[in-house]
Coordinates of C-alpha atoms in Angstrom, one line a residue:
Chain A
X1 CA 0.0 0.0 0.3
X2 CA 2.7 2.3 0.7
X3 CA 3.7 2.3 -3.0
X4 CA 0.2 4.0 -4.0
X5 CA 0.6 7.8 -3.9
X6 CA -1.1 9.1 -1.2
X7 CA -4.7 10.9 -2.1
X8 CA -3.8 14.2 -1.7
X9 CA -0.6 13.6 -4.5
X10 CA -3.3 11.8 -6.2
X11 CA -5.7 14.7 -6.2
X12 CA -3.1 16.9 -7.3
X13 CA -1.9 14.7 -10.5
X14 CA -5.9 14.7 -11.6
X15 CA -6.0 18.2 -10.9
X16 CA -3.0 19.2 -13.1
X17 CA -3.6 16.7 -15.7
X18 CA -7.4 18.7 -15.7
X19 CA -5.3 22.1 -15.9
X20 CA -2.9 21.3 -18.6
X21 CA -5.4 19.5 -20.7
X22 CA -7.5 22.2 -20.5
X23 CA -4.7 24.9 -21.0
X24 CA -4.0 23.4 -24.0
X25 CA -7.1 23.1 -25.4
X26 CA -8.3 26.3 -24.5
X27 CA -4.9 27.9 -25.9
X28 CA -5.8 25.9 -29.2
X29 CA -9.6 27.2 -29.3
X30 CA -8.1 30.7 -28.6
X31 CA -6.6 30.2 -31.6
X32 CA -9.2 29.5 -33.3
X33 CA -11.0 32.6 -31.4
X34 CA -8.7 34.8 -32.4
X35 CA -9.0 34.3 -36.2
X36 CA -12.7 34.4 -36.2
X37 CA -12.6 38.0 -33.9
X38 CA -9.7 39.1 -36.8
X39 CA -12.1 38.2 -39.6
X40 CA -15.5 39.1 -37.9
X41 CA -13.7 42.7 -37.2
X42 CA -12.6 42.9 -40.3
X43 CA -15.6 41.8 -42.1
X44 CA -14.9 38.7 -43.2
X45 CA -16.0 35.2 -42.4
X46 CA -13.4 33.8 -40.8
X47 CA -12.3 29.6 -40.9
X48 CA -15.4 28.0 -40.8
X49 CA -14.3 24.9 -43.2
X50 CA -12.9 22.5 -40.9
X51 CA -15.2 20.3 -39.0
X52 CA -14.9 16.4 -37.8
X53 CA -12.1 15.2 -39.8
X54 CA -13.0 12.2 -42.8
X55 CA -16.8 13.8 -43.2
X56 CA -18.1 16.5 -44.7
X57 CA -19.9 17.9 -40.9
X58 CA -18.3 21.5 -40.7
X59 CA -19.4 22.6 -36.9
X60 CA -18.7 25.8 -38.0
X61 CA -14.9 25.2 -38.3
X62 CA -14.4 24.0 -35.0
X63 CA -11.9 21.3 -36.4
X64 CA -9.8 23.9 -37.1
X65 CA -7.5 23.9 -34.2
X66 CA -6.9 20.3 -34.8
X67 CA -5.7 21.0 -38.7
X68 CA -3.6 23.8 -37.3
X69 CA -1.8 22.0 -34.9
X70 CA -1.1 19.0 -37.1
X71 CA 0.1 21.4 -40.0
X72 CA 2.4 22.9 -37.8
X73 CA 3.6 20.0 -35.8
X74 CA 4.3 17.9 -39.4
X75 CA 6.4 21.3 -40.5
X76 CA 10.2 20.8 -40.5
X77 CA 11.9 21.8 -37.5
X78 CA 14.6 23.4 -39.4
X79 CA 17.6 24.7 -36.8
X80 CA 19.4 27.3 -38.6
X81 CA 23.7 26.5 -38.9
X82 CA 24.4 30.2 -36.9
X83 CA 22.3 29.4 -33.7
X84 CA 23.6 28.6 -30.2
X85 CA 22.5 25.3 -30.1
X86 CA 21.9 24.5 -26.4
X87 CA 20.1 27.7 -25.7
X88 CA 18.7 27.9 -29.0
X89 CA 16.5 24.0 -27.8
X90 CA 16.0 25.3 -24.5
X91 CA 14.2 28.4 -24.8
X92 CA 10.8 26.8 -26.1
X93 CA 10.9 24.5 -23.1
X94 CA 11.6 27.4 -20.8
X95 CA 8.8 29.4 -22.0
X96 CA 6.3 26.9 -22.0
X97 CA 7.1 25.0 -18.8
X98 CA 7.1 28.6 -17.1
X99 CA 3.9 29.6 -18.5
X100 CA 2.1 26.1 -17.4
X101 CA 4.1 26.4 -13.9
X102 CA 2.1 29.6 -13.2
X103 CA -1.0 27.8 -12.9
X104 CA -0.1 25.9 -9.7
X105 CA -1.1 29.0 -7.5
X106 CA -4.0 30.1 -9.9
X107 CA -7.2 29.2 -8.8
X108 CA -10.0 28.3 -11.4
X109 CA -12.7 27.8 -9.6
X110 CA -13.9 28.2 -5.8
X111 CA -14.2 24.2 -4.0
X112 CA -15.8 20.9 -4.8
X113 CA -18.6 20.1 -2.1
X114 CA -16.6 17.7 0.7
X115 CA -16.1 14.2 -0.7
X116 CA -15.0 12.6 2.5
X117 CA -12.0 10.8 1.0
X118 CA -9.6 9.8 3.9
X119 CA -6.7 12.1 3.3
X120 CA -8.0 14.5 1.5
X121 CA -8.8 17.9 2.9
X122 CA -12.2 19.4 2.6
X123 CA -13.0 20.7 1.0
X124 CA -11.0 20.2 -2.0
X125 CA -10.2 23.8 -4.0
X126 CA -9.7 24.0 -7.5
X127 CA -6.1 25.1 -6.9
X128 CA -3.2 22.6 -7.8
X129 CA -1.1 24.2 -5.0
X130 CA -3.5 24.9 -2.0
X131 CA -1.1 25.3 0.9
X132 CA 1.0 28.0 -0.9
X133 CA 0.8 31.3 0.6
X134 CA 3.1 33.1 -1.7
X135 CA 0.8 32.8 -4.7
X136 CA 0.8 36.1 -5.8
X137 CA 4.9 36.2 -5.8
X138 CA 4.9 32.4 -7.2
X139 CA 3.0 34.0 -10.3
X140 CA 5.1 36.9 -10.8
X141 CA 8.4 35.1 -10.0
X142 CA 7.4 32.4 -12.8
X143 CA 6.1 35.0 -15.4
X144 CA 9.5 36.8 -15.1
X145 CA 11.3 33.2 -16.0
X146 CA 8.9 33.4 -18.9
X147 CA 10.9 36.4 -19.9
X148 CA 14.1 34.5 -19.9
X149 CA 12.3 31.8 -23.1
X150 CA 11.7 35.4 -24.6
X151 CA 15.6 36.8 -24.1
X152 CA 17.2 33.2 -24.9
X153 CA 15.2 32.9 -27.8
X154 CA 16.1 36.4 -29.0
X155 CA 20.0 36.2 -28.2
X156 CA 20.6 32.2 -29.3
X157 CA 19.2 32.7 -32.6
X158 CA 22.0 35.1 -33.5
X159 CA 19.6 37.0 -35.8
X160 CA 19.3 40.5 -36.3
X161 CA 15.4 40.5 -35.6
X162 CA 15.5 38.3 -32.9
X163 CA 18.1 40.3 -31.3
X164 CA 16.2 43.5 -31.8
X165 CA 13.2 41.5 -30.4
X166 CA 14.5 39.6 -27.1
X167 CA 16.0 43.6 -26.3
X168 CA 12.7 44.9 -27.0
X169 CA 11.0 42.5 -24.7
X170 CA 13.6 42.5 -22.0
X171 CA 13.0 46.6 -21.6
X172 CA 9.3 46.5 -22.0
X173 CA 8.8 43.4 -19.7
X174 CA 11.1 45.1 -17.2
X175 CA 9.4 48.3 -17.1
X176 CA 5.7 47.0 -17.1
X177 CA 6.6 44.6 -14.3
X178 CA 6.6 47.8 -12.1
X179 CA 3.2 49.0 -12.5
X180 CA 1.9 45.7 -12.9
X181 CA 3.6 45.1 -9.4
X182 CA 1.9 48.4 -7.7
X183 CA -1.2 47.1 -9.2
X184 CA -1.0 44.4 -7.5
X185 CA 0.2 45.7 -4.5
X186 CA -3.2 47.9 -3.7
X187 CA -5.1 44.6 -4.0
X188 CA -2.8 42.6 -1.4
X189 CA -3.1 45.5 0.8
X190 CA -6.9 45.4 0.9
X191 CA -7.3 41.8 1.1
X192 CA -4.3 41.2 3.3
X193 CA -3.3 37.6 2.1
X194 CA -0.8 36.9 -1.1
X195 CA -3.0 33.8 -1.7
X196 CA -5.2 34.3 -5.0
X197 CA -8.1 32.2 -3.6
X198 CA -8.3 34.1 -0.3
X199 CA -8.3 37.4 -2.2
X200 CA -11.3 36.3 -3.9
X201 CA -13.1 35.5 -1.0
X202 CA -12.4 39.0 0.5
X203 CA -14.2 40.5 -2.2
X204 CA -16.9 38.1 -2.2
X205 CA -17.5 38.4 1.3
X206 CA -18.0 42.6 0.9
X207 CA -19.1 42.3 -2.9
X208 CA -17.0 45.0 -3.8
X209 CA -14.6 43.6 -6.8
X210 CA -11.2 45.6 -6.2
X211 CA -12.2 47.1 -9.8
X212 CA -14.7 49.1 -8.5
X213 CA -12.6 50.0 -5.0
X214 CA -9.4 51.0 -7.1
X215 CA -10.2 52.0 -10.1
X216 CA -6.9 53.4 -10.8
X217 CA -4.9 50.1 -9.8
X218 CA -7.3 48.3 -12.1
X219 CA -6.4 50.7 -15.3
X220 CA -2.8 50.5 -14.2
X221 CA -2.9 46.6 -13.5
X222 CA -4.7 46.2 -17.3
X223 CA -2.5 48.4 -19.2
X224 CA 0.6 46.7 -17.8
X225 CA -1.2 43.2 -18.2
X226 CA -1.4 44.1 -21.9
X227 CA 2.5 44.4 -21.8
X228 CA 3.4 42.0 -19.8
X229 CA 1.3 39.7 -22.4
X230 CA 3.0 41.3 -25.5
X231 CA -0.8 42.1 -27.0
X232 CA -1.1 44.8 -29.0
X233 CA -1.1 47.9 -28.6
X234 CA 2.2 46.9 -26.7
X235 CA 3.4 43.5 -29.2
X236 CA 6.8 45.7 -29.7
X237 CA 8.8 42.0 -29.1
X238 CA 7.0 40.6 -32.4
X239 CA 6.0 43.6 -34.2
X240 CA 5.5 41.3 -37.4
X241 CA 5.8 44.9 -39.6
X242 CA 9.1 45.8 -38.4
X243 CA 10.8 42.9 -36.8
X244 CA 9.8 39.7 -39.2
X245 CA 8.9 37.5 -36.1
X246 CA 10.8 39.2 -33.6
X247 CA 12.3 36.5 -30.8
X248 CA 10.8 33.7 -32.9
X249 CA 11.7 34.7 -36.4
X250 CA 14.5 31.6 -36.6
X251 CA 11.9 29.2 -35.2
X252 CA 10.1 26.8 -37.1
X253 CA 7.8 23.4 -36.4
X254 CA 7.3 22.1 -32.8
X255 CA 9.4 24.7 -30.9
X256 CA 7.6 27.9 -32.9
X257 CA 4.2 26.0 -31.7
X258 CA 5.7 25.9 -28.4
X259 CA 6.6 29.8 -28.5
X260 CA 2.8 30.6 -29.7
X261 CA 1.2 28.4 -27.3
X262 CA 3.3 29.7 -24.3
X263 CA 1.8 33.4 -25.6
X264 CA -1.7 32.8 -25.7
X265 CA -1.1 30.9 -22.2
X266 CA 0.3 34.5 -21.1
X267 CA -3.0 36.1 -22.4
X268 CA -5.1 33.7 -20.4
X269 CA -3.1 34.1 -17.1
X270 CA -3.4 38.0 -17.5
X271 CA -7.3 37.4 -18.2
X272 CA -7.0 35.1 -15.2
X273 CA -5.2 37.6 -13.0
X274 CA -7.3 40.8 -13.7
X275 CA -10.6 38.6 -13.3
X276 CA -9.2 37.1 -9.8
X277 CA -7.8 40.2 -8.7
X278 CA -9.8 43.1 -9.5
X279 CA -13.3 41.3 -11.3
X280 CA -14.4 39.1 -8.5
X281 CA -13.0 35.9 -9.2
X282 CA -15.9 33.2 -9.1
X283 CA -18.3 35.6 -7.4
X284 CA -21.3 37.2 -8.7
X285 CA -23.6 39.0 -7.1
X286 CA -26.7 37.6 -6.0
X287 CA -25.7 34.5 -7.6
X288 CA -22.6 33.3 -5.4
X289 CA -22.1 33.4 -1.7
X290 CA -18.8 34.2 -0.1
X291 CA -19.2 30.7 1.9
X292 CA -17.0 27.6 1.2
X293 CA -19.9 25.3 2.6
X294 CA -21.3 25.0 -0.7
X295 CA -23.2 21.9 -2.9
X296 CA -22.1 20.9 -6.0
X297 CA -24.5 22.9 -8.0
X298 CA -23.0 26.0 -6.5
X299 CA -19.3 24.6 -7.0
X300 CA -20.2 24.3 -10.7
X301 CA -21.6 27.8 -11.0
X302 CA -18.7 29.3 -9.4
X303 CA -16.4 27.6 -12.0
X304 CA -18.5 28.4 -14.8
X305 CA -18.4 32.1 -13.8
X306 CA -14.9 32.3 -13.4
X307 CA -14.3 30.9 -16.5
X308 CA -17.2 33.1 -18.5
X309 CA -15.4 36.3 -16.9
X310 CA -12.0 34.8 -18.1
X311 CA -13.5 34.4 -21.5
X312 CA -14.9 37.9 -21.6
X313 CA -11.4 39.4 -21.0
X314 CA -9.7 37.7 -23.8
X315 CA -12.4 38.6 -26.1
X316 CA -11.6 42.3 -24.9
X317 CA -7.7 41.9 -25.2
X318 CA -8.5 40.4 -28.9
X319 CA -11.0 43.0 -29.7
X320 CA -8.3 46.0 -28.2
X321 CA -5.8 44.2 -31.0
X322 CA -7.8 45.0 -33.5
X323 CA -9.0 48.9 -32.2
X324 CA -5.8 50.3 -31.8
X325 CA -2.4 50.6 -33.4
X326 CA 1.1 49.8 -31.9
X327 CA 2.8 51.9 -29.6
X328 CA 6.3 53.4 -30.6
X329 CA 8.9 52.3 -28.6
X330 CA 9.7 55.7 -26.7
X331 CA 6.0 55.9 -26.2
X332 CA 5.7 52.7 -24.7
X333 CA 8.6 53.5 -22.1
X334 CA 7.3 57.2 -21.5
X335 CA 3.9 55.4 -20.4
X336 CA 5.2 52.8 -18.1
X337 CA 7.6 55.4 -16.1
X338 CA 6.1 58.9 -16.9
X339 CA 2.3 57.8 -16.5
X340 CA 1.7 54.1 -15.1
X341 CA 4.4 53.9 -12.4
X342 CA 3.2 57.6 -11.1
X343 CA -0.8 56.7 -10.9
X344 CA 0.4 53.4 -9.4
X345 CA 1.7 55.2 -6.6
X346 CA -1.3 57.0 -6.3
X347 CA -3.5 53.9 -6.0
X348 CA -1.0 52.4 -3.6
X349 CA -1.1 55.8 -1.3
X350 CA -4.9 56.3 -1.4
X351 CA -5.7 52.6 -0.9
X352 CA -3.3 52.4 2.1
X353 CA -4.9 55.3 3.3
X354 CA -8.0 54.4 3.0
X355 CA -7.5 50.8 4.7
X356 CA -5.5 52.4 7.5
X357 CA -8.3 54.8 8.1
X358 CA -11.4 52.5 7.6
X359 CA -12.2 51.3 11.4
X360 CA -12.2 55.1 12.3
X361 CA -14.7 56.1 9.5
X362 CA -16.4 53.4 10.2
X363 CA -16.9 54.1 14.2
X364 CA -17.4 57.5 13.1
X365 CA -20.0 57.4 10.1
X366 CA -21.5 54.1 10.5
X367 CA -20.3 50.7 7.9
X368 CA -22.5 52.1 5.4
X369 CA -21.1 55.8 4.9
X370 CA -18.0 54.2 5.6
X371 CA -18.1 51.9 2.8
X372 CA -19.1 54.7 0.6
X373 CA -16.1 57.1 1.4
X374 CA -14.0 54.3 1.0
X375 CA -15.1 53.5 -2.8
X376 CA -15.6 57.1 -3.6
X377 CA -11.9 58.5 -2.4
X378 CA -10.2 56.0 -4.9
X379 CA -12.3 57.2 -7.5
X380 CA -11.5 60.8 -6.9
X381 CA -8.1 59.8 -6.8
X382 CA -8.9 58.3 -10.2
X383 CA -10.1 61.1 -12.0
X384 CA -7.5 63.8 -10.3
X385 CA -4.8 61.6 -11.1
X386 CA -5.8 60.5 -14.9
X387 CA -6.7 64.0 -15.5
X388 CA -3.0 65.3 -14.1
X389 CA -1.2 62.9 -16.1
X390 CA -3.0 63.5 -19.2
X391 CA -2.5 66.9 -19.1
X392 CA 1.0 67.0 -17.9
X393 CA 3.0 64.3 -19.4
X394 CA 4.6 64.9 -22.9
X395 CA 2.1 63.7 -25.5
X396 CA 4.6 62.5 -27.9
X397 CA 7.9 63.3 -29.2
X398 CA 8.6 65.3 -32.3
X399 CA 9.8 63.7 -35.3
X400 CA 11.1 66.7 -37.3
X401 CA 14.6 67.0 -37.9
X402 CA 17.2 68.9 -36.0
X403 CA 17.6 71.6 -38.6
X404 CA 21.7 71.9 -38.9
X405 CA 24.6 70.1 -37.1
X406 CA 26.3 73.1 -36.5
X407 CA 25.2 74.6 -33.2
X408 CA 25.8 78.1 -34.7
X409 CA 24.2 77.6 -37.6
X410 CA 21.0 76.9 -35.6
X411 CA 21.6 80.0 -33.1
X412 CA 22.0 82.2 -36.6
X413 CA 18.6 80.8 -37.9
X414 CA 16.5 81.7 -35.0
X415 CA 17.9 84.7 -34.6
X416 CA 16.8 85.6 -38.3
X417 CA 13.8 84.4 -38.2
X418 CA 14.2 81.6 -40.5
X419 CA 14.5 78.6 -38.6
X420 CA 11.1 78.8 -36.6
X421 CA 11.2 74.7 -35.9
X422 CA 14.5 74.9 -34.4
X423 CA 12.8 75.3 -31.0
X424 CA 10.5 72.3 -31.4
X425 CA 13.4 69.8 -32.4
X426 CA 14.0 67.4 -30.1
X427 CA 11.6 66.1 -27.2
X428 CA 8.6 68.3 -26.9
Chain B
X1 CA 16.5 68.1 -49.9
X2 CA 17.8 69.5 -47.2
X3 CA 15.3 70.1 -43.9
X4 CA 16.1 73.9 -44.5
X5 CA 14.6 73.8 -48.1
X6 CA 12.1 76.5 -48.5
X7 CA 9.9 74.3 -50.8
X8 CA 9.4 71.9 -47.5
X9 CA 6.0 72.7 -45.9
X10 CA 6.2 71.8 -42.2
X11 CA 2.6 70.5 -41.0
X12 CA 1.9 71.3 -37.6
X13 CA -0.4 68.8 -35.4
X14 CA -3.0 70.2 -33.8
X15 CA -2.7 70.4 -30.4
X16 CA -4.7 67.9 -28.6
X17 CA -7.5 69.0 -26.5
X18 CA -7.7 67.7 -22.8
X19 CA -10.2 64.7 -23.8
X20 CA -8.0 63.7 -26.1
X21 CA -4.7 63.9 -24.0
X22 CA -6.7 61.6 -21.4
X23 CA -7.4 59.4 -24.6
X24 CA -11.2 58.3 -23.6
X25 CA -12.4 59.3 -27.0
X26 CA -9.8 57.3 -28.7
X27 CA -10.4 54.7 -26.6
X28 CA -14.0 54.6 -26.8
X29 CA -13.8 55.3 -30.8
X30 CA -11.6 52.3 -31.1
X31 CA -13.4 49.7 -29.3
X32 CA -17.4 51.2 -31.3
X33 CA -15.3 50.8 -34.9
X34 CA -14.3 47.3 -34.0
X35 CA -17.6 46.4 -32.4
X36 CA -19.8 47.6 -35.2
X37 CA -17.7 45.3 -37.6
X38 CA -17.9 42.5 -35.3
X39 CA -21.6 42.6 -36.0
X40 CA -21.8 44.3 -39.4
X41 CA -22.9 42.3 -42.8
X42 CA -19.9 40.6 -43.9
X43 CA -18.6 41.1 -47.5
X44 CA -16.9 37.6 -48.3
X45 CA -19.2 34.7 -49.1
X46 CA -18.7 31.1 -48.4
X47 CA -17.6 30.8 -51.9
X48 CA -18.4 27.3 -53.4
X49 CA -22.2 27.5 -52.3
X50 CA -22.7 31.0 -52.2
X51 CA -21.6 32.6 -55.4
X52 CA -20.4 36.1 -55.4
X53 CA -22.1 38.6 -57.3
X54 CA -20.9 40.1 -59.9
X55 CA -21.7 44.1 -59.9
X56 CA -22.0 44.5 -63.5
X57 CA -21.2 41.9 -65.5
X58 CA -20.8 44.4 -68.6
X59 CA -17.8 45.3 -67.4
X60 CA -16.3 42.3 -65.6
X61 CA -13.1 41.1 -66.8
X62 CA -13.6 37.0 -66.3
X63 CA -12.7 34.3 -68.9
X64 CA -13.2 34.9 -72.8
X65 CA -15.7 34.0 -75.3
X66 CA -15.6 34.0 -79.2
X67 CA -18.9 35.7 -80.2
X68 CA -20.9 34.0 -83.0
X69 CA -23.0 35.9 -85.6
X70 CA -26.2 35.5 -87.0
X71 CA -25.3 32.8 -88.8
X72 CA -24.1 30.7 -86.2
X73 CA -20.2 31.8 -87.4
X74 CA -17.7 32.9 -85.6
X75 CA -17.3 36.7 -85.7
X76 CA -13.3 36.8 -85.7
X77 CA -12.0 37.8 -88.8
X78 CA -8.3 37.0 -88.2
X79 CA -7.1 40.7 -88.2
X80 CA -4.7 39.8 -84.9
X81 CA -5.4 43.1 -83.2
X82 CA -6.2 41.7 -80.3
X83 CA -2.9 39.4 -80.5
X84 CA -1.1 42.5 -81.1
X85 CA -3.0 44.4 -78.1
X86 CA -2.0 41.5 -75.6
X87 CA 0.3 42.7 -73.4
X88 CA 0.7 39.0 -71.9
X89 CA 1.1 37.2 -75.6
X90 CA -1.2 34.9 -74.7
X91 CA -3.1 34.6 -77.9
X92 CA -2.2 32.6 -80.8
X93 CA -4.6 32.9 -84.1
X94 CA -3.9 31.0 -87.1
X95 CA -5.4 32.9 -89.6
X96 CA -6.8 31.0 -93.1
X97 CA -8.7 31.9 -95.9
X98 CA -12.4 32.6 -95.4
X99 CA -14.9 30.1 -96.8
X100 CA -17.3 33.0 -96.6
X101 CA -17.7 35.6 -99.1
X102 CA -18.1 38.7 -96.1
X103 CA -14.4 38.5 -95.3
X104 CA -11.2 37.9 -96.3
X105 CA -9.6 35.7 -93.3
X106 CA -11.1 33.5 -91.0
X107 CA -9.3 32.1 -87.7
X108 CA -8.5 28.2 -88.5
X109 CA -7.4 28.2 -84.8
X110 CA -7.8 30.4 -82.1
X111 CA -5.9 29.7 -78.7
X112 CA -6.1 32.2 -75.6
X113 CA -3.5 30.6 -73.1
X114 CA -5.9 31.4 -69.8
X115 CA -3.0 31.2 -67.4
X116 CA -0.8 33.6 -69.0
X117 CA -3.3 36.0 -69.5
X118 CA -3.7 38.9 -67.2
X119 CA -7.4 39.8 -67.7
X120 CA -6.7 43.3 -68.8
X121 CA -9.3 43.6 -71.5
X122 CA -7.1 45.2 -73.9
X123 CA -8.6 42.2 -76.6
X124 CA -12.0 43.1 -76.0
X125 CA -10.8 46.6 -76.5
X126 CA -8.7 46.1 -79.9
X127 CA -11.6 43.9 -81.7
X128 CA -13.1 45.7 -84.6
X129 CA -15.8 43.0 -84.9
X130 CA -16.9 42.7 -81.2
X131 CA -15.7 39.3 -81.6
X132 CA -13.5 38.5 -78.3
X133 CA -15.1 39.6 -75.3
X134 CA -14.6 39.0 -71.8
X135 CA -17.7 37.4 -69.8
X136 CA -18.2 37.4 -66.0
X137 CA -17.4 34.1 -65.5
X138 CA -14.9 34.3 -62.5
X139 CA -13.9 30.5 -61.5
X140 CA -11.5 29.1 -64.2
X141 CA -9.7 26.1 -63.0
X142 CA -8.3 23.1 -64.5
X143 CA -6.1 20.2 -64.0
X144 CA -3.1 20.9 -66.2
X145 CA -1.5 23.3 -67.9
X146 CA -2.7 22.0 -71.4
X147 CA -6.3 22.1 -70.1
X148 CA -6.3 26.1 -69.7
X149 CA -5.0 26.7 -73.2
X150 CA -8.8 27.6 -74.5
X151 CA -8.9 26.9 -78.2
X152 CA -11.5 28.0 -80.5
X153 CA -14.2 25.3 -79.8
X154 CA -13.8 25.9 -76.4
X155 CA -14.2 29.8 -76.6
X156 CA -17.1 29.5 -78.8
X157 CA -18.6 27.1 -76.6
X158 CA -18.5 29.7 -73.8
X159 CA -20.1 32.1 -75.7
X160 CA -22.9 29.1 -76.2
X161 CA -23.2 28.9 -72.6
X162 CA -23.2 32.5 -71.4
X163 CA -25.1 34.0 -74.4
X164 CA -28.4 34.0 -72.7
X165 CA -27.0 35.5 -69.1
X166 CA -24.6 37.7 -71.1
X167 CA -25.6 39.3 -74.6
X168 CA -23.5 40.3 -76.7
X169 CA -21.7 43.7 -75.3
X170 CA -21.9 45.6 -78.6
X171 CA -26.0 44.6 -79.4
X172 CA -26.9 45.4 -75.3
X173 CA -25.0 48.7 -75.3
X174 CA -26.6 49.7 -78.8
X175 CA -30.0 48.9 -77.1
X176 CA -29.3 51.2 -74.1
X177 CA -28.1 53.7 -76.9
X178 CA -24.8 54.3 -75.1
X179 CA -22.1 53.7 -77.8
X180 CA -21.8 53.1 -81.3
X181 CA -21.2 49.9 -83.0
X182 CA -18.0 49.4 -84.5
X183 CA -15.3 51.6 -85.3
X184 CA -14.4 53.4 -82.0
X185 CA -16.7 51.9 -80.0
X186 CA -14.5 49.9 -78.0
X187 CA -13.1 52.5 -75.8
X188 CA -16.4 53.9 -74.9
X189 CA -17.5 50.7 -73.5
X190 CA -16.4 50.7 -69.9
X191 CA -17.1 54.4 -69.6
X192 CA -20.5 54.0 -71.0
X193 CA -21.5 51.4 -68.9
X194 CA -19.9 52.2 -65.6
X195 CA -23.2 54.2 -63.8
X196 CA -24.6 51.1 -64.2
X197 CA -23.1 49.0 -61.6

């Protein structure tokens, strides 16, 4: 008997199998969804031909992921002669392993009703590593490791486009981890826990999602997670029009597939985090309560609500892709350091102040008014912060050329009034 | 050209208003446009089941046909004007003495390599007797290169196939009173019928 794994280990294995299988299928179908939305936005019909293999049944094209997957797996896996072989082969594995391992700490539902199996903790949570107290840190640490996959891929490719993609990626991801962390910090401060399931429960108990209580934090986190997932309008690491494929220019076949799957997993992770941290996770007013003591219907309902919210966020991600053009790199950096970082700090200070004085407020004003004030204050901070950021940050850089190389010429030109543009050349 | 060149007109962007600096109108605009297109009517069709509609068959440039005259003979007089006008050199005509009294020559063989053709319509423009015309047939497929070289019989059969749906252009245009038949009529075709799309 002692050779058998414990029920807890078995439960973890089952959860891992479900999660990895589900995520891979989801990634495949998200590619289809992405293509559909791309087509619909462009007034096309999108892939609607492939159905069940070897039959004429089309099913609106739901067989497309299978065809896409088979096609890319059967393609030649070509390794160029000029690459660093070890790193070149390691990069896709690093990025995919990190992207999948992130989900160990992410709850994909609430809890199951008590099963009564000896050796299993009751109730069983929808979470691979339920005891992990540093869930949020785990997620952030591993998403930083996923960046290494991008960097290694770009470096090992020994290709200019690969270098540029990897370079941009490193700068962008390092820059946007800070606003991402600041947005997260407000949530952790308010919830008092680094466990993602505890953060959901905290929102479910009060009924105030953190997107409502910390609008500024939500905006900062949302923008930063677009950049972290390298989605348009921040997809500079792999801007096709400029960099061919960016860091995966030199990859083909199944290694490219791993990169692409990891990219979609980044988006799924970002959607999970947005929903869990700011949109209440599985909580929906009047439908799901906050208690852990639930039946099967409630357990499945919570899972369905969480999935629906995540799908909605992903559709938003995909719509955004076709709504706004890509930022230029200096604009991207300027947004991160000059706008998102200060706004994140403003949010953090506001949340800290509200949390510090909440007991005093409740004693003075009563719980109802105190809650209204606690929500109104961050909204006021959001409004003021946004307007200040909009008015006082540089809106862009001037691309008109510096008119003369010789500084004396410029001065002469200004003095003579011949060069009206000299003063606007350079950063505005 | 130097940046200081007086010929350059430097345009200044309009300064952004408060709303634009807050990025909100652009945000809403972008999402509204994509959301509207998501649900709008699609411009593509499910091709083999649903055929795309040709706006105006008179000016569409699809597969060629060789027209027949009232007696059912090929209208072509083997003048080589189409072959000369063809920028892709895809028309091959072998002329022979005509068996009929109303013309000197007729095409013994008339072949168009549909794979070389660029469907520019110059042959149709050049033809003095409106014998070669482009139909609105748009799916042109075959299993070999040889099959895609359309000979005289095939081109005449295209006429037989399409004559009911698409009467000869010269007659149609004459009925509409919009172009003269014969000399110089060709240049007016596209223009005269363009308004009917």
